[in-house]
Amino acid sequence: ALLVALVVLGAPPAAGAELSAVFLHMGTHECYFINGKEKVRFVQRYIYNRETYMVFESDVGVHVGFTPYGERFAREMNSDSKWMEEQRTTVDWYCRDNYEVVRPFTVERRGER
């Protein structure tokens, strides 16, 4: 799977101190290639403080919320037809277009240790 993550962290802790007031907002973009470029799945996750609050999967075709905020945000995103058209085509312009770039690191390395 092709995985891209954006991580935003709060201030680093003092030497030897416990982590305090750490803020984490993260988004991942994952491409799952099943049988080369024939069957491809795109998954985008929205995460806040280690909790996934919303997911978009190309197989489903809509955003799904997992928290009250995520449900509200998903309704907002799903109601924007231009944004949803772009999201639904991501599997082609993001995943399939990058297949040849990631293939040497994924498909061709299977079984190597």
mmCIF file with all atom_site columns, C-alpha atoms in Angstrom:
data_model
loop_
_atom_site.group_PDB
_atom_site.id
_atom_site.type_symbol
_atom_site.label_atom_id
_atom_site.label_alt_id
_atom_site.label_comp_id
_atom_site.label_asym_id
_atom_site.label_entity_id
_atom_site.label_seq_id
_atom_site.pdbx_PDB_ins_code
_atom_site.Cartn_x
_atom_site.Cartn_y
_atom_site.Cartn_z
_atom_site.occupancy
_atom_site.B_iso_or_equiv
_atom_site.pdbx_formal_charge
_atom_site.auth_seq_id
_atom_site.auth_comp_id
_atom_site.auth_asym_id
_atom_site.auth_atom_id
_atom_site.pdbx_PDB_model_num
ATOM 1   C CA . ALA A 1 1   ? 0.000   0.000   0.000   1.00 0.00 ? 1   ALA A CA 1
ATOM 2   C CA . LEU A 1 2   ? 1.148   3.519   -0.780  1.00 0.00 ? 2   LEU A CA 1
ATOM 3   C CA . LEU A 1 3   ? 0.905   5.526   2.439   1.00 0.00 ? 3   LEU A CA 1
ATOM 4   C CA . VAL A 1 4   ? 1.329   9.261   2.859   1.00 0.00 ? 4   VAL A CA 1
ATOM 5   C CA . ALA A 1 5   ? 0.826   10.899  6.251   1.00 0.00 ? 5   ALA A CA 1
ATOM 6   C CA . LEU A 1 6   ? 0.786   14.457  7.487   1.00 0.00 ? 6   LEU A CA 1
ATOM 7   C CA . VAL A 1 7   ? 1.523   14.840  11.173  1.00 0.00 ? 7   VAL A CA 1
ATOM 8   C CA . VAL A 1 8   ? 1.304   18.050  13.167  1.00 0.00 ? 8   VAL A CA 1
ATOM 9   C CA . LEU A 1 9   ? 2.622   17.840  16.723  1.00 0.00 ? 9   LEU A CA 1
ATOM 10  C CA . GLY A 1 10  ? 2.544   20.292  19.598  1.00 0.00 ? 10  GLY A CA 1
ATOM 11  C CA . ALA A 1 11  ? 5.580   21.550  21.489  1.00 0.00 ? 11  ALA A CA 1
ATOM 12  C CA . PRO A 1 12  ? 8.224   18.907  22.230  1.00 0.00 ? 12  PRO A CA 1
ATOM 13  C CA . PRO A 1 13  ? 8.536   17.851  25.870  1.00 0.00 ? 13  PRO A CA 1
ATOM 14  C CA . ALA A 1 14  ? 11.385  18.991  28.091  1.00 0.00 ? 14  ALA A CA 1
ATOM 15  C CA . ALA A 1 15  ? 14.214  16.478  28.457  1.00 0.00 ? 15  ALA A CA 1
ATOM 16  C CA . GLY A 1 16  ? 13.034  13.586  30.595  1.00 0.00 ? 16  GLY A CA 1
ATOM 17  C CA . ALA A 1 17  ? 9.536   15.030  31.126  1.00 0.00 ? 17  ALA A CA 1
ATOM 18  C CA . GLU A 1 18  ? 6.275   13.320  30.261  1.00 0.00 ? 18  GLU A CA 1
ATOM 19  C CA . LEU A 1 19  ? 4.515   14.355  27.082  1.00 0.00 ? 19  LEU A CA 1
ATOM 20  C CA . SER A 1 20  ? 2.047   17.072  27.932  1.00 0.00 ? 20  SER A CA 1
ATOM 21  C CA . ALA A 1 21  ? -0.495  18.917  25.804  1.00 0.00 ? 21  ALA A CA 1
ATOM 22  C CA . VAL A 1 22  ? 0.434   17.034  22.646  1.00 0.00 ? 22  VAL A CA 1
ATOM 23  C CA . PHE A 1 23  ? -1.779  17.905  19.731  1.00 0.00 ? 23  PHE A CA 1
ATOM 24  C CA . LEU A 1 24  ? -1.920  15.438  16.850  1.00 0.00 ? 24  LEU A CA 1
ATOM 25  C CA . HIS A 1 25  ? -3.858  15.966  13.657  1.00 0.00 ? 25  HIS A CA 1
ATOM 26  C CA . MET A 1 26  ? -3.077  13.496  10.921  1.00 0.00 ? 26  MET A CA 1
ATOM 27  C CA . GLY A 1 27  ? -4.372  12.507  7.546   1.00 0.00 ? 27  GLY A CA 1
ATOM 28  C CA . THR A 1 28  ? -3.359  9.412   5.616   1.00 0.00 ? 28  THR A CA 1
ATOM 29  C CA . HIS A 1 29  ? -3.806  8.516   1.977   1.00 0.00 ? 29  HIS A CA 1
ATOM 30  C CA . GLU A 1 30  ? -3.538  4.799   1.260   1.00 0.00 ? 30  GLU A CA 1
ATOM 31  C CA . CYS A 1 31  ? -3.620  2.976   -2.062  1.00 0.00 ? 31  CYS A CA 1
ATOM 32  C CA . TYR A 1 32  ? -4.240  -0.771  -2.047  1.00 0.00 ? 32  TYR A CA 1
ATOM 33  C CA . PHE A 1 33  ? -3.251  -2.517  -5.279  1.00 0.00 ? 33  PHE A CA 1
ATOM 34  C CA . ILE A 1 34  ? -4.938  -5.874  -5.734  1.00 0.00 ? 34  ILE A CA 1
ATOM 35  C CA . ASN A 1 35  ? -3.810  -7.656  -8.892  1.00 0.00 ? 35  ASN A CA 1
ATOM 36  C CA . GLY A 1 36  ? -1.670  -4.773  -10.179 1.00 0.00 ? 36  GLY A CA 1
ATOM 37  C CA . LYS A 1 37  ? -3.645  -1.803  -11.443 1.00 0.00 ? 37  LYS A CA 1
ATOM 38  C CA . GLU A 1 38  ? -6.698  -3.955  -12.183 1.00 0.00 ? 38  GLU A CA 1
ATOM 39  C CA . LYS A 1 39  ? -8.321  -3.636  -8.739  1.00 0.00 ? 39  LYS A CA 1
ATOM 40  C CA . VAL A 1 40  ? -7.248  -0.553  -6.787  1.00 0.00 ? 40  VAL A CA 1
ATOM 41  C CA . ARG A 1 41  ? -8.732  0.866   -3.593  1.00 0.00 ? 41  ARG A CA 1
ATOM 42  C CA . PHE A 1 42  ? -8.099  4.361   -2.177  1.00 0.00 ? 42  PHE A CA 1
ATOM 43  C CA . VAL A 1 43  ? -8.591  5.042   1.547   1.00 0.00 ? 43  VAL A CA 1
ATOM 44  C CA . GLN A 1 44  ? -8.224  8.446   3.198   1.00 0.00 ? 44  GLN A CA 1
ATOM 45  C CA . ARG A 1 45  ? -8.290  8.632   7.002   1.00 0.00 ? 45  ARG A CA 1
ATOM 46  C CA . TYR A 1 46  ? -8.714  11.731  9.151   1.00 0.00 ? 46  TYR A CA 1
ATOM 47  C CA . ILE A 1 47  ? -7.248  11.300  12.651  1.00 0.00 ? 47  ILE A CA 1
ATOM 48  C CA . TYR A 1 48  ? -7.244  13.558  15.699  1.00 0.00 ? 48  TYR A CA 1
ATOM 49  C CA . ASN A 1 49  ? -5.355  12.541  18.857  1.00 0.00 ? 49  ASN A CA 1
ATOM 50  C CA . ARG A 1 50  ? -5.023  8.912   17.738  1.00 0.00 ? 50  ARG A CA 1
ATOM 51  C CA . GLU A 1 51  ? -8.755  8.588   16.988  1.00 0.00 ? 51  GLU A CA 1
ATOM 52  C CA . THR A 1 52  ? -10.030 8.160   13.437  1.00 0.00 ? 52  THR A CA 1
ATOM 53  C CA . TYR A 1 53  ? -12.955 10.522  13.114  1.00 0.00 ? 53  TYR A CA 1
ATOM 54  C CA . MET A 1 54  ? -13.703 10.165  9.399   1.00 0.00 ? 54  MET A CA 1
ATOM 55  C CA . VAL A 1 55  ? -12.780 7.869   6.483   1.00 0.00 ? 55  VAL A CA 1
ATOM 56  C CA . PHE A 1 56  ? -13.259 8.021   2.725   1.00 0.00 ? 56  PHE A CA 1
ATOM 57  C CA . GLU A 1 57  ? -13.011 4.747   0.790   1.00 0.00 ? 57  GLU A CA 1
ATOM 58  C CA . SER A 1 58  ? -13.207 4.659   -2.991  1.00 0.00 ? 58  SER A CA 1
ATOM 59  C CA . ASP A 1 59  ? -15.240 1.412   -2.842  1.00 0.00 ? 59  ASP A CA 1
ATOM 60  C CA . VAL A 1 60  ? -17.898 3.136   -0.711  1.00 0.00 ? 60  VAL A CA 1
ATOM 61  C CA . GLY A 1 61  ? -17.704 6.497   -2.505  1.00 0.00 ? 61  GLY A CA 1
ATOM 62  C CA . VAL A 1 62  ? -18.654 8.714   0.447   1.00 0.00 ? 62  VAL A CA 1
ATOM 63  C CA . HIS A 1 63  ? -17.074 9.968   3.671   1.00 0.00 ? 63  HIS A CA 1
ATOM 64  C CA . VAL A 1 64  ? -18.136 8.080   6.799   1.00 0.00 ? 64  VAL A CA 1
ATOM 65  C CA . GLY A 1 65  ? -17.887 9.681   10.257  1.00 0.00 ? 65  GLY A CA 1
ATOM 66  C CA . PHE A 1 66  ? -16.968 7.720   13.380  1.00 0.00 ? 66  PHE A CA 1
ATOM 67  C CA . THR A 1 67  ? -17.399 10.457  15.993  1.00 0.00 ? 67  THR A CA 1
ATOM 68  C CA . PRO A 1 68  ? -20.045 13.190  16.365  1.00 0.00 ? 68  PRO A CA 1
ATOM 69  C CA . TYR A 1 69  ? -17.622 15.697  14.806  1.00 0.00 ? 69  TYR A CA 1
ATOM 70  C CA . GLY A 1 70  ? -16.697 13.196  12.075  1.00 0.00 ? 70  GLY A CA 1
ATOM 71  C CA . GLU A 1 71  ? -20.355 12.561  11.227  1.00 0.00 ? 71  GLU A CA 1
ATOM 72  C CA . ARG A 1 72  ? -21.037 16.289  10.902  1.00 0.00 ? 72  ARG A CA 1
ATOM 73  C CA . PHE A 1 73  ? -17.861 16.842  8.864   1.00 0.00 ? 73  PHE A CA 1
ATOM 74  C CA . ALA A 1 74  ? -18.712 13.852  6.628   1.00 0.00 ? 74  ALA A CA 1
ATOM 75  C CA . ARG A 1 75  ? -22.186 15.300  5.895   1.00 0.00 ? 75  ARG A CA 1
ATOM 76  C CA . GLU A 1 76  ? -20.545 18.612  4.965   1.00 0.00 ? 76  GLU A CA 1
ATOM 77  C CA . MET A 1 77  ? -17.970 16.974  2.697   1.00 0.00 ? 77  MET A CA 1
ATOM 78  C CA . ASN A 1 78  ? -20.499 14.639  1.067   1.00 0.00 ? 78  ASN A CA 1
ATOM 79  C CA . SER A 1 79  ? -22.802 17.563  0.237   1.00 0.00 ? 79  SER A CA 1
ATOM 80  C CA . ASP A 1 80  ? -20.091 19.315  -1.836  1.00 0.00 ? 80  ASP A CA 1
ATOM 81  C CA . SER A 1 81  ? -20.587 17.726  -5.277  1.00 0.00 ? 81  SER A CA 1
ATOM 82  C CA . LYS A 1 82  ? -17.407 19.190  -6.804  1.00 0.00 ? 82  LYS A CA 1
ATOM 83  C CA . TRP A 1 83  ? -15.260 17.892  -3.916  1.00 0.00 ? 83  TRP A CA 1
ATOM 84  C CA . MET A 1 84  ? -16.920 14.472  -4.043  1.00 0.00 ? 84  MET A CA 1
ATOM 85  C CA . GLU A 1 85  ? -16.294 14.161  -7.780  1.00 0.00 ? 85  GLU A CA 1
ATOM 86  C CA . GLU A 1 86  ? -12.604 14.816  -7.137  1.00 0.00 ? 86  GLU A CA 1
ATOM 87  C CA . GLN A 1 87  ? -12.526 12.336  -4.227  1.00 0.00 ? 87  GLN A CA 1
ATOM 88  C CA . ARG A 1 88  ? -14.163 9.600   -6.305  1.00 0.00 ? 88  ARG A CA 1
ATOM 89  C CA . THR A 1 89  ? -11.582 9.996   -9.084  1.00 0.00 ? 89  THR A CA 1
ATOM 90  C CA . THR A 1 90  ? -8.612  9.968   -6.683  1.00 0.00 ? 90  THR A CA 1
ATOM 91  C CA . VAL A 1 91  ? -8.169  6.235   -7.189  1.00 0.00 ? 91  VAL A CA 1
ATOM 92  C CA . ASP A 1 92  ? -7.275  6.988   -10.831 1.00 0.00 ? 92  ASP A CA 1
ATOM 93  C CA . TRP A 1 93  ? -5.229  10.208  -10.677 1.00 0.00 ? 93  TRP A CA 1
ATOM 94  C CA . TYR A 1 94  ? -3.457  9.424   -7.389  1.00 0.00 ? 94  TYR A CA 1
ATOM 95  C CA . CYS A 1 95  ? -3.179  5.654   -7.023  1.00 0.00 ? 95  CYS A CA 1
ATOM 96  C CA . ARG A 1 96  ? -3.056  4.326   -10.567 1.00 0.00 ? 96  ARG A CA 1
ATOM 97  C CA . ASP A 1 97  ? -0.788  7.164   -11.734 1.00 0.00 ? 97  ASP A CA 1
ATOM 98  C CA . ASN A 1 98  ? 1.705   6.378   -8.940  1.00 0.00 ? 98  ASN A CA 1
ATOM 99  C CA . TYR A 1 99  ? 1.647   2.592   -9.392  1.00 0.00 ? 99  TYR A CA 1
ATOM 100 C CA . GLU A 1 100 ? 4.831   2.496   -11.498 1.00 0.00 ? 100 GLU A CA 1
ATOM 101 C CA . VAL A 1 101 ? 6.604   4.667   -8.911  1.00 0.00 ? 101 VAL A CA 1
ATOM 102 C CA . VAL A 1 102 ? 5.837   2.371   -5.943  1.00 0.00 ? 102 VAL A CA 1
ATOM 103 C CA . ARG A 1 103 ? 5.917   -0.991  -7.766  1.00 0.00 ? 103 ARG A CA 1
ATOM 104 C CA . PRO A 1 104 ? 9.708   -1.506  -7.370  1.00 0.00 ? 104 PRO A CA 1
ATOM 105 C CA . PHE A 1 105 ? 9.354   -1.038  -3.584  1.00 0.00 ? 105 PHE A CA 1
ATOM 106 C CA . THR A 1 106 ? 6.236   -3.166  -3.137  1.00 0.00 ? 106 THR A CA 1
ATOM 107 C CA . VAL A 1 107 ? 5.533   -5.802  -5.793  1.00 0.00 ? 107 VAL A CA 1
ATOM 108 C CA . GLU A 1 108 ? 9.106   -6.556  -6.811  1.00 0.00 ? 108 GLU A CA 1
ATOM 109 C CA . ARG A 1 109 ? 10.323  -6.889  -3.190  1.00 0.00 ? 109 ARG A CA 1
ATOM 110 C CA . ARG A 1 110 ? 7.812   -9.516  -2.057  1.00 0.00 ? 110 ARG A CA 1
ATOM 111 C CA . GLY A 1 111 ? 9.456   -12.306 -0.154  1.00 0.00 ? 111 GLY A CA 1
ATOM 112 C CA . GLU A 1 112 ? 12.788  -10.514 0.331   1.00 0.00 ? 112 GLU A CA 1
ATOM 113 C CA . ARG A 1 113 ? 14.132  -10.189 3.846   1.00 0.00 ? 113 ARG A CA 1
#
